[in-house]
Short mmCIF file of C-alpha atoms and ligand atoms in Angstrom, two decimals:
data_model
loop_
_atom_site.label_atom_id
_atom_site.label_comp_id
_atom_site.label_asym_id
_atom_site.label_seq_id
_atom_site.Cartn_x
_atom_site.Cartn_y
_atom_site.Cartn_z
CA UNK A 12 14.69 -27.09 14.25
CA UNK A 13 12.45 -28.70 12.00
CA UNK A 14 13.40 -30.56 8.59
CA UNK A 15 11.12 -27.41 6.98
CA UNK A 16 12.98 -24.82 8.99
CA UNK A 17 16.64 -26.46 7.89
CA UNK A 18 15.10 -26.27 4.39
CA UNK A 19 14.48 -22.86 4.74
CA UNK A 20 17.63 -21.99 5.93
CA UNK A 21 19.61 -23.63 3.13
CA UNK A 22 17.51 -22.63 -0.29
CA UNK A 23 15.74 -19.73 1.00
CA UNK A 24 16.52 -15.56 0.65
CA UNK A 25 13.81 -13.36 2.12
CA UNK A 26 12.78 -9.69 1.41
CA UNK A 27 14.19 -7.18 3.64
CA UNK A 28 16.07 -9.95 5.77
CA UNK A 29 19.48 -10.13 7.68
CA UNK A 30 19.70 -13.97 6.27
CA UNK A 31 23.31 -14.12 8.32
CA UNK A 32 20.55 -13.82 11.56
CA UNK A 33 17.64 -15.38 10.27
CA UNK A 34 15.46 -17.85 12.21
CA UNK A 35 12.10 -19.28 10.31
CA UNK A 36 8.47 -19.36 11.59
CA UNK A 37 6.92 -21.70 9.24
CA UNK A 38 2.83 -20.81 8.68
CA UNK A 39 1.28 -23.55 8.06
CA UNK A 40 -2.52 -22.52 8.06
CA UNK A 41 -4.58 -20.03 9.12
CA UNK A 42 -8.31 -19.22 10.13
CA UNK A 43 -10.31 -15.99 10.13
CA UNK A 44 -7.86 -12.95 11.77
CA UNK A 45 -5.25 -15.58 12.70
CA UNK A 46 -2.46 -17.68 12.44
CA UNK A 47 -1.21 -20.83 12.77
CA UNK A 48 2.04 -22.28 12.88
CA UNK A 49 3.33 -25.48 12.31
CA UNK A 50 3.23 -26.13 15.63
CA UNK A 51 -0.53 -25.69 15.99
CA UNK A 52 0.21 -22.12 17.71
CA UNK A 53 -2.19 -19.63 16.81
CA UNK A 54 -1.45 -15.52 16.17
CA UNK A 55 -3.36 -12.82 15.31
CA UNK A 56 -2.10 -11.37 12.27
CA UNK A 57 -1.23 -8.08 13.46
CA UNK A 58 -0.16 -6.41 10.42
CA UNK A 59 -2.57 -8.10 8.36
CA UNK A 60 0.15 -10.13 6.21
CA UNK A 61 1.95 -6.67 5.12
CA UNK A 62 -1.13 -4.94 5.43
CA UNK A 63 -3.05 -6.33 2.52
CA UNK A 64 -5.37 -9.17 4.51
CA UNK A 65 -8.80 -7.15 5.01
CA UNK A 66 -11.62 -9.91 5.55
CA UNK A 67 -9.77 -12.41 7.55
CA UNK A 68 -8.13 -15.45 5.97
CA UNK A 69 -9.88 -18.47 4.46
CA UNK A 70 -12.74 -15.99 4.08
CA UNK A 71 -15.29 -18.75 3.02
CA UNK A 72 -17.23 -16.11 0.56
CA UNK A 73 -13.23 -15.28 -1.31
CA UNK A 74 -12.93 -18.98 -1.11
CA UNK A 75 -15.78 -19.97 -2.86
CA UNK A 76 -15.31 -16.66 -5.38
CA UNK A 77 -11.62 -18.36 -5.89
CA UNK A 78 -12.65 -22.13 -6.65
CA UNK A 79 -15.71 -21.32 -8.91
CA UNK A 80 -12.70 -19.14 -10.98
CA UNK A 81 -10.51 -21.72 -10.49
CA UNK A 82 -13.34 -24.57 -12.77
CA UNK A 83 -13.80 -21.59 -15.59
CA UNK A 84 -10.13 -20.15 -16.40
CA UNK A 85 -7.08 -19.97 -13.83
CA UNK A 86 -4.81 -17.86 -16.62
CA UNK A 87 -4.89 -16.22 -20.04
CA UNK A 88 -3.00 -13.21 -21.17
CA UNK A 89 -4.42 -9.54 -20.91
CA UNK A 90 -2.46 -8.52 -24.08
CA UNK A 91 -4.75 -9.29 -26.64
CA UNK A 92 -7.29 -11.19 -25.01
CA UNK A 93 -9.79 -10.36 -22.19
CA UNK A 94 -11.85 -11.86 -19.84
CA UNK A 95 -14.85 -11.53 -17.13
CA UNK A 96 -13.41 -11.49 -13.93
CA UNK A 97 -11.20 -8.49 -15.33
CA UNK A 98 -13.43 -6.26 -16.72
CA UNK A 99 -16.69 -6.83 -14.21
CA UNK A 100 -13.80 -5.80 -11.33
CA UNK A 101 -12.75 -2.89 -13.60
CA UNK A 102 -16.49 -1.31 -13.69
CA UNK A 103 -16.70 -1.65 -9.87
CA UNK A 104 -13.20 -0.12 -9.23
CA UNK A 105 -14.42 2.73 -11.47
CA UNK A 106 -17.93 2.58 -9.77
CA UNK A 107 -16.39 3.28 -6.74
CA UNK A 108 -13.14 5.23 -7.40
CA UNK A 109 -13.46 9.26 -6.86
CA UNK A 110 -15.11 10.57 -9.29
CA UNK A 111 -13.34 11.06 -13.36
CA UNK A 112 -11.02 8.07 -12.87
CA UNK A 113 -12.60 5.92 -15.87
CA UNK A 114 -10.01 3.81 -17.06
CA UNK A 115 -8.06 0.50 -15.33
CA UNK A 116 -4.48 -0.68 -16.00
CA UNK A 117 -3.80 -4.08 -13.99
CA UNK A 118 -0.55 -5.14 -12.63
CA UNK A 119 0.53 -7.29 -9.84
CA UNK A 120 2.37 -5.43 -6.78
CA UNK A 121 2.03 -2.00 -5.43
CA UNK A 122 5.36 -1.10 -6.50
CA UNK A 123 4.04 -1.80 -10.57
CA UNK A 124 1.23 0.13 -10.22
CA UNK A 125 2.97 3.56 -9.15
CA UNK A 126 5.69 2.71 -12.02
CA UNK A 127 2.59 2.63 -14.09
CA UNK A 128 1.33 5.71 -13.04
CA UNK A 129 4.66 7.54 -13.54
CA UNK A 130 5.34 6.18 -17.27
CA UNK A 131 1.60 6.69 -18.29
CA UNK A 132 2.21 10.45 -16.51
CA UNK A 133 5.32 10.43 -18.41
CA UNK A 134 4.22 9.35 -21.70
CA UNK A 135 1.08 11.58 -21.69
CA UNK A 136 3.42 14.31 -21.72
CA UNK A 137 5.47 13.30 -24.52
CA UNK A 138 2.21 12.30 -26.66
CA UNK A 139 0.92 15.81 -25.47
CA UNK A 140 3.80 17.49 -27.17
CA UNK A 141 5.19 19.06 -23.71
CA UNK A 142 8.51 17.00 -23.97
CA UNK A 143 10.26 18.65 -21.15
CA UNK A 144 7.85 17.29 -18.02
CA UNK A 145 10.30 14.68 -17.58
CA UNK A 146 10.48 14.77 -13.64
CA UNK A 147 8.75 14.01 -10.63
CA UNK A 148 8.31 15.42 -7.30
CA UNK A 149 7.76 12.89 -3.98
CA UNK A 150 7.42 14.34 -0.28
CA UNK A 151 10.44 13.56 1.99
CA UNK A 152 10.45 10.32 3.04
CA UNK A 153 8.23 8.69 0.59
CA UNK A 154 8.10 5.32 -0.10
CA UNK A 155 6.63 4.07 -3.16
CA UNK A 156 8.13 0.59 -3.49
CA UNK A 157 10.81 -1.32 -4.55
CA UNK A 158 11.35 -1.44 -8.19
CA UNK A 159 13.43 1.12 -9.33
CA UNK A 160 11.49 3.13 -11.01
CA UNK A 161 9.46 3.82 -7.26
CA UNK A 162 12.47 3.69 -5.35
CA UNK A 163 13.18 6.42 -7.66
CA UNK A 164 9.86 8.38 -6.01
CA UNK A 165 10.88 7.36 -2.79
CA UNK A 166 12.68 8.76 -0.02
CA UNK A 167 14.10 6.24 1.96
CA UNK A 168 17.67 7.73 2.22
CA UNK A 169 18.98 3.99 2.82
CA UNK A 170 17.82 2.80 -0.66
CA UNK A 171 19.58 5.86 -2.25
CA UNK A 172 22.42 5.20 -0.99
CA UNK A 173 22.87 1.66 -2.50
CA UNK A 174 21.16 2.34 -5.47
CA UNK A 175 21.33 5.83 -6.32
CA UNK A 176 23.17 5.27 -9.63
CA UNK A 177 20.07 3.42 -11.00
CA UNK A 178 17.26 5.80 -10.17
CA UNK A 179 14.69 7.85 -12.02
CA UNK A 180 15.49 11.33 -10.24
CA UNK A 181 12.45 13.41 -8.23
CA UNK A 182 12.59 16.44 -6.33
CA UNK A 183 11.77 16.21 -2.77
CA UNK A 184 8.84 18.61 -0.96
CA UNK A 185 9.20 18.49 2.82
CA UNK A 186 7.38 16.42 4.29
CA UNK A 187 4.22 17.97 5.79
CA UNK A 188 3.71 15.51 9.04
CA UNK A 189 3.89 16.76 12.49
CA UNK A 190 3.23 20.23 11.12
CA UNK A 191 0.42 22.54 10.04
CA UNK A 192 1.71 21.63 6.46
CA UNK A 193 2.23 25.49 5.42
CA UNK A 194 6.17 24.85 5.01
CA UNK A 195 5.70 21.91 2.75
CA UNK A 196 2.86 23.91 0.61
CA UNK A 197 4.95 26.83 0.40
CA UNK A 198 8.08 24.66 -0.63
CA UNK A 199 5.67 23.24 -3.33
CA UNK A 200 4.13 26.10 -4.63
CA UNK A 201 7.66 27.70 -4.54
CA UNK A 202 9.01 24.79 -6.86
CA UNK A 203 5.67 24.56 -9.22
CA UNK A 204 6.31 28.35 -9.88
CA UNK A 205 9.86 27.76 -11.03
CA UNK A 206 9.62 24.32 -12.25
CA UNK A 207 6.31 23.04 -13.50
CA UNK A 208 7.35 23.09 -17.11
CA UNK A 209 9.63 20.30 -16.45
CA UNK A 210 7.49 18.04 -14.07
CA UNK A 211 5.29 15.66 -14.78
CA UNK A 212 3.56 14.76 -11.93
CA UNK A 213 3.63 14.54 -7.95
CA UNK A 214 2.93 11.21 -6.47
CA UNK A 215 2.28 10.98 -2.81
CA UNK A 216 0.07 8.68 -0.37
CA UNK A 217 -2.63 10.80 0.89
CA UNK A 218 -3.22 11.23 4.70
CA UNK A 219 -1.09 8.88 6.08
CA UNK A 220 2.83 7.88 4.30
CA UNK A 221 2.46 4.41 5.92
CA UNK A 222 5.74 2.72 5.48
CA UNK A 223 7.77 6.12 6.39
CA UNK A 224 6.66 5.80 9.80
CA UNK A 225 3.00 5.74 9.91
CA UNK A 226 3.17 9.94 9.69
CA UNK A 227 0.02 11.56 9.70
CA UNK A 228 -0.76 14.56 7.43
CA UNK A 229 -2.41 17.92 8.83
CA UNK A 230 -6.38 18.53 7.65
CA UNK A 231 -6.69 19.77 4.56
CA UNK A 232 -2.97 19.62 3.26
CA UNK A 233 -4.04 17.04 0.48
CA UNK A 234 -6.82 18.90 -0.41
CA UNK A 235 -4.23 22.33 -1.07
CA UNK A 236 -1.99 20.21 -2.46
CA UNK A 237 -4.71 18.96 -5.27
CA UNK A 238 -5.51 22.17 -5.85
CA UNK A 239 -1.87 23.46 -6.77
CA UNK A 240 -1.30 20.73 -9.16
CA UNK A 241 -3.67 21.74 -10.87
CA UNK A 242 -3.50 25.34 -11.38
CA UNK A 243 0.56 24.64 -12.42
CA UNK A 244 -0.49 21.05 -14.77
CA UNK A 245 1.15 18.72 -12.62
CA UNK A 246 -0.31 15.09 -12.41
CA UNK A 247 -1.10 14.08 -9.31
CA UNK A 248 -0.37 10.61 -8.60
CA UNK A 249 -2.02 9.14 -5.14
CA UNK A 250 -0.22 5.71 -4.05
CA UNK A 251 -3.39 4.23 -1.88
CA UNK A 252 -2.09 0.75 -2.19
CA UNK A 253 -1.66 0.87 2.09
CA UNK A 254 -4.49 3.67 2.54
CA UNK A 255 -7.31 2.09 -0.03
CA UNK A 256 -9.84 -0.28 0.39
CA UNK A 257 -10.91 1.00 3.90
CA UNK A 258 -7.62 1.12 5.61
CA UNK A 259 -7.75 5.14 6.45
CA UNK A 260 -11.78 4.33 7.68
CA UNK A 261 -13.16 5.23 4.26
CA UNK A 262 -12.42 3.32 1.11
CA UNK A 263 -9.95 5.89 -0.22
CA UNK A 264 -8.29 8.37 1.70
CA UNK A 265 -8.77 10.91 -1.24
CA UNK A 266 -12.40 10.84 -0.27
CA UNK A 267 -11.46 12.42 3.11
CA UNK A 268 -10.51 16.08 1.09
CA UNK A 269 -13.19 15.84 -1.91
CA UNK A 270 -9.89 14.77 -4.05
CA UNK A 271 -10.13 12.97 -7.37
CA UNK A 272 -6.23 12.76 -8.79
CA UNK A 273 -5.19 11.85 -12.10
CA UNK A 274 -4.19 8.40 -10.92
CA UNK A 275 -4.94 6.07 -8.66
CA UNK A 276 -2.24 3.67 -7.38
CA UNK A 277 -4.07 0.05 -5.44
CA UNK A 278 -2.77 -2.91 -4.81
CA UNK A 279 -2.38 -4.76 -1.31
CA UNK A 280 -6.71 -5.02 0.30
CA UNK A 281 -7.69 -5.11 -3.66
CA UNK A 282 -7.35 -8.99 -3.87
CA UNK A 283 -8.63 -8.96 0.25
CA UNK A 284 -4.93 -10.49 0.48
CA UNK A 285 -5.31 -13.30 -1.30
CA UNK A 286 -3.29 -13.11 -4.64
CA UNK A 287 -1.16 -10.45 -6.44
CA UNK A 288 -2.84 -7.82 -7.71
CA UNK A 289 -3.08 -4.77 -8.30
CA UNK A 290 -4.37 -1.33 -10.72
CA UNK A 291 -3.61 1.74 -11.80
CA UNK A 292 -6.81 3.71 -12.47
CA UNK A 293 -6.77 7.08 -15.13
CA UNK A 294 -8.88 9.77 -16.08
CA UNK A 295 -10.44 9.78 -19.65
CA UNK A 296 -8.48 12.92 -20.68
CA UNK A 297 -4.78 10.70 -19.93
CA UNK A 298 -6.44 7.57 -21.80
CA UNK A 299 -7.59 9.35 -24.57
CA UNK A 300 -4.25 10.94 -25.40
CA UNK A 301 -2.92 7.31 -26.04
CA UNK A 302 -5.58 6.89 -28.70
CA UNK A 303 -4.61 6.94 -32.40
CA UNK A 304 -3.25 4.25 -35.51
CA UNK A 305 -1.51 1.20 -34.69
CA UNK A 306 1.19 2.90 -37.09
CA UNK A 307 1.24 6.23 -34.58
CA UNK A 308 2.33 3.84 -31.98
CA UNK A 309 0.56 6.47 -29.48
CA UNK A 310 -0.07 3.21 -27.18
CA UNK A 311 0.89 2.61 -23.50
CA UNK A 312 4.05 0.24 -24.27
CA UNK A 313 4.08 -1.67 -20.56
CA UNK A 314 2.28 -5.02 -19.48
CA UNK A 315 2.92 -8.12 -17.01
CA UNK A 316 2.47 -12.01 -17.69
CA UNK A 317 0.10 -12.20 -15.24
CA UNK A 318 -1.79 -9.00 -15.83
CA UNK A 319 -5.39 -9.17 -14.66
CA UNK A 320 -4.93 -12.85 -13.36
CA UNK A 321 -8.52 -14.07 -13.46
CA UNK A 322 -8.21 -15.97 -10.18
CA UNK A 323 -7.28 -12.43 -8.56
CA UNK A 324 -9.42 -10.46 -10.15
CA UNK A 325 -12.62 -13.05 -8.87
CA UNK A 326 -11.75 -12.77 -5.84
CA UNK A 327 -11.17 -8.82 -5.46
CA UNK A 328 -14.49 -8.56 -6.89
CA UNK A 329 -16.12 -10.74 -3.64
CA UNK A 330 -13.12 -8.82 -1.57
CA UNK A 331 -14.79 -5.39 -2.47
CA UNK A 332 -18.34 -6.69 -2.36
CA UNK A 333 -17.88 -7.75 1.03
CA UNK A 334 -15.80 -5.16 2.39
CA UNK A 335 -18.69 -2.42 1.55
CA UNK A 336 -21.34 -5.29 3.04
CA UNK A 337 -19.15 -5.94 6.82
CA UNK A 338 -15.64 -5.55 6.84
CA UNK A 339 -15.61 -1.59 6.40
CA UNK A 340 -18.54 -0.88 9.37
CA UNK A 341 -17.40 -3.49 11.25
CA UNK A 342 -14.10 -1.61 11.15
CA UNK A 343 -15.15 1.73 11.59
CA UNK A 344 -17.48 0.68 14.46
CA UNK A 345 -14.29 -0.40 16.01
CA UNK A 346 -12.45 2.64 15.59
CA UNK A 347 -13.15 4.65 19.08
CA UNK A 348 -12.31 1.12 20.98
CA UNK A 349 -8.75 1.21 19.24
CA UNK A 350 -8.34 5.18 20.33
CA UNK A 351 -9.31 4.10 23.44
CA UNK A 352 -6.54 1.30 23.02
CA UNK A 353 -3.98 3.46 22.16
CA UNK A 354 -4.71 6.15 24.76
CA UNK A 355 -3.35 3.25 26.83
CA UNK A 356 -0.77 2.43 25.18
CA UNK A 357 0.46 5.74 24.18
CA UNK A 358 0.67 6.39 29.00
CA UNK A 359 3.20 3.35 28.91
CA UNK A 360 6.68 3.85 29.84
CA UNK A 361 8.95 4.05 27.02
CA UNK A 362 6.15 5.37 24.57
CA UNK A 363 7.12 8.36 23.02
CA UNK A 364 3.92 8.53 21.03
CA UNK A 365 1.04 7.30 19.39
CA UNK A 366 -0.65 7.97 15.94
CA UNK A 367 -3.86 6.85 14.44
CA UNK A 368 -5.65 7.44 11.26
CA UNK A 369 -8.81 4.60 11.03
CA UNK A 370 -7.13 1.25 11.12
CA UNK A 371 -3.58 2.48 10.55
CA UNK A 372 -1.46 3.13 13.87
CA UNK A 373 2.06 3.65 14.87
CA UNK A 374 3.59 3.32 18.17
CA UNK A 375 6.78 5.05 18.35
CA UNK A 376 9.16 3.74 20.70
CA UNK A 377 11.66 6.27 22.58
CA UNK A 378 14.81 4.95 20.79
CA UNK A 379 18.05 3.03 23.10
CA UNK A 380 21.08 3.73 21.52
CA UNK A 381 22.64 0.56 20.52
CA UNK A 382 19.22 -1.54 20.38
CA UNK A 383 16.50 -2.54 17.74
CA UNK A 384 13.54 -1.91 19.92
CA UNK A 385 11.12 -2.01 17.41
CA UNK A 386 12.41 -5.45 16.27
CA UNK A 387 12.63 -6.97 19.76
CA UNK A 388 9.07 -5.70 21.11
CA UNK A 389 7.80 -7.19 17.66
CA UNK A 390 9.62 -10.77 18.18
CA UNK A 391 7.86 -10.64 21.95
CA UNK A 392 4.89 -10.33 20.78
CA UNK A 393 5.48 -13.87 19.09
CA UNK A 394 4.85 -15.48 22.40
CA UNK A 395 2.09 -13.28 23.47
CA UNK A 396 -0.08 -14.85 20.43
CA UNK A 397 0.27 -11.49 18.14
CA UNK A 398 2.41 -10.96 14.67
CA UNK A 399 3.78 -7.51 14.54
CA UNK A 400 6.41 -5.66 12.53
CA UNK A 401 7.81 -2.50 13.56
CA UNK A 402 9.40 0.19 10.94
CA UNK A 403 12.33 0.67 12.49
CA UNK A 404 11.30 1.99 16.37
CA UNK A 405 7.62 2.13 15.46
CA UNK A 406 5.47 -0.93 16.37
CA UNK A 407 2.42 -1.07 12.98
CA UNK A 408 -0.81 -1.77 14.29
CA UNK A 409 -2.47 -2.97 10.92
CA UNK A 410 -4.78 -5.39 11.40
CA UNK A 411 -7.32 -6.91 9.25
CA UNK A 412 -10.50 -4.74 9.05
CA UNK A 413 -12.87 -8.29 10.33
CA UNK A 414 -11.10 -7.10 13.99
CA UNK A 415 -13.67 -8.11 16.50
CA UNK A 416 -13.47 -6.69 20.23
CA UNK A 417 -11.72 -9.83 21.64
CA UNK A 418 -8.95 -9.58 19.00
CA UNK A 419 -8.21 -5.92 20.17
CA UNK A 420 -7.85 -6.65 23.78
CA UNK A 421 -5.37 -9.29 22.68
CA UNK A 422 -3.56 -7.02 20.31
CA UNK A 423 -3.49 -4.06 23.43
CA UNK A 424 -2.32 -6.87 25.60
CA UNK A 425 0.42 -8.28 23.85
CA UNK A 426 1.75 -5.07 22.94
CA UNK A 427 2.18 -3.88 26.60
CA UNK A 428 3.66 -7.17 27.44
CA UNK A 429 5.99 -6.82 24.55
CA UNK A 430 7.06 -3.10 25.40
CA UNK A 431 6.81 -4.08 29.28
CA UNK A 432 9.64 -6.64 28.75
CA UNK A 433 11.92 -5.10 26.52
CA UNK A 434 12.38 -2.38 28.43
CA UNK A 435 12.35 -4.51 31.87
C1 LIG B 529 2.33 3.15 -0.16
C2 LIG B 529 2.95 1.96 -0.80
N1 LIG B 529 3.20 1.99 -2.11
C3 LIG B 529 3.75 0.93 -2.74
C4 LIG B 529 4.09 -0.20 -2.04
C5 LIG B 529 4.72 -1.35 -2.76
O1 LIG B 529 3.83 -2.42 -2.83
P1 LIG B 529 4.38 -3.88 -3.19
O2 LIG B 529 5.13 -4.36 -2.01
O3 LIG B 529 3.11 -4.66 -3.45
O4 LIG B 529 5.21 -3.75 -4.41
C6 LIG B 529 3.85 -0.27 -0.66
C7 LIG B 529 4.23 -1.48 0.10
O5 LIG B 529 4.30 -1.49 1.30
C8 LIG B 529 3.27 0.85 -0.02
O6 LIG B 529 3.04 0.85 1.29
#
């Protein structure tokens, strides 16, 4: 083990890791879609550094966006102050948001930018005089996040089990996955009829829940969905931070149904993966309830230290640039090569399934009792040259949307290896 790995070991705690069974892969650089550790062995990110890498890495056009930042203004704070690089990305968020979302609120992770939503949501209410929308409704196995406040959203039945006590309570709506959907509209319609007076809004990722599983939602379901929330005035809250910025084959997902919700959740591809970021957008009609007197103190009462980071915000503004320019055709173009892919994938022994929506795929293993398959075909893939991460027995195909042809063959490849030999 190296002196970094020992290092590691003994000062280190990482997210959503069994430290008792931990062993380090130190990343020491990495070039274009890969790689490369501190043995000089190269990878192709896979999973596109938890799905947030879109243009490759060291992009030299983010690079130079990032350095010519970096000799103007690395920090200053958002409360109170303002600066270029944060309100030139706001107008091209808005410029290309669906259509009536007019106003940005920066944060810094995905998980602060649905807590956003859901105390703006919240607080419009209150300002609005309709005091008793105080709840939220999530589909099934939602996830959100990790602060508490979007754990609270979520519906990982793990989380609420250890931290129950803590969280904001929402009401669940089936998830509509693997169906036509009519179950999980009826269940929603059936709980906007009775309850609507007390909910605020429903937040949801449209067409694909991506950390539940990678589970695909029927045509049209987010489109009905819309619709309802309206007729009963109930937000609607979409969490793209995994389906935006070209993830789903489009830049939003929403744009798939015609939908334009009250807020839009983005994080993860809106920096291109290269710093925290991340911004809720609003409708006019929710920002201009927060209008009024200093003394009404009608304001949104929420903001981060490094809100609207300049460095971030420079280089989301090349990220988006250049995503509409290559990275978005280049990906779609590549699309029918990865069905093909998976068609392939999805014949293998010990493949229950496949599922596919753009540049976002799960491979669901059949499960072993007593084994983490997921994990182990993920850890194989090490030595095949690939970085993958499963969610529990599904394998995430996420990678960055610069994917060329060669890249794909090697992502197929490694996979079947993987599977091949964890199952041998
Ligand atoms: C749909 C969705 N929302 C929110 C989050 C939380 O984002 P972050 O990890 O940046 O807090 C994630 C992260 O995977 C996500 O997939």
């Amino acid at each position: 083990m190296s002196d970094l790995q020992e290092l590691d070991q003994r000062v280190m705690w990482h997210p959503f890791t069994q430290m008792a069974e931990w062993s380090p892969l130190v990343i020491a650089a990495a070039d274009g879609n890969y790689l490369v550790d501190s043995d000089g062995k190269r990878y192709l990110d896979g999973v596109s550094s938890l799905w947030c890498n879109l243009h490759g890495h060291r992009h030299p056009r983010l690079d130079r966006a990032l350095r010519d930042q970096l000799d103007r203004l690395a920090h200053v704070t958002f409360l109170g102050l303002t600066h270029e690089p944060g309100i030139r990305l706001g107008e091209a968020l808005v410029e290309v948001a669906p259509k009536g979302l007019t106003r940005v609120f920066y944060s810094d992770s995905g998980s602060t930018a649905v807590e956003i939503a859901l105390k703006q949501s919240f607080q419009y209410w209150q300002l609005r005089g309709q005091r008793s929308k105080q709840r939220f409704l999530r589909l099934g196995e939602a996830y959100h996040g990790d602060t508490l406040g979007a754990v609270g959203v979520g519906g990982i039945e793990l989380f609420h089990r250890v931290f129950g006590p803590l969280l904001v309570r929402s009401m669940a709506v089936p998830t509509p996955a693997g169906t036509d959907g009519s179950v999980s509209l009826a269940a929603l319609e059936e709980i906007l009829a009775a309850h609507a007076s007390e909910i605020a809004a429903f937040v949801l990722e449209p067409l694909v829940q991506g950390a539940a599983g990678m589970l695909i939602h029927p045509k049209g379901y987010l489109a009905r969905v819309a619709e309802l929330c309206r007729r009963h005035s109930v937000h609607l809250i979409l969490d793209e931070v995994a389906t935006g910025f070209g993830r789903t084959g489009t830049l939003f997902a929403c744009e798939q149904e015609a939908v334009s919700p009250d807020f839009l959740c983005l994080a993860k591809g809106i920096s291109g993966g290269y710093l925290p970021l991340a911004a809720t957008l609003a409708t006019e009609e929710i920002f201009s309830a927060f209008l009024g007197s200093p003394a009404e103190l009608k304001q949104f009462f929420h903001g981060h230290t490094y809100t609207a980071n300049p460095l971030a915000c420079a280089v989301g503004l090349e990220s988006l640039a250049l995503l509409v320019e290559s990275s978005l055709p280049n990906a779609r173009a590549l699309i029918p090569d990865m069905t093909l892919a998976l068609a392939r994938v999805q014949a293998l022994p010990g493949v229950a399934g496949v599922r596919q929506c753009g540049f976002m795929v799960g491979i669901e293993l059949e499960t072993v009792s007593g084994r983490a398959l997921g994990a182990e075909v993920c850890l194989r893939a090490r030595s095949h040259g690939v970085i993958l991460r499963p969610l529990g027995d599904v394998i995430v195909w996420m990678p960055p949307l610069s994917l060329q042809a060669s890249d794909l063959v090697l992502l197929e490849q490694a996979t079947t290896a993987s599977i091949g030999e964890a199952l041998a």
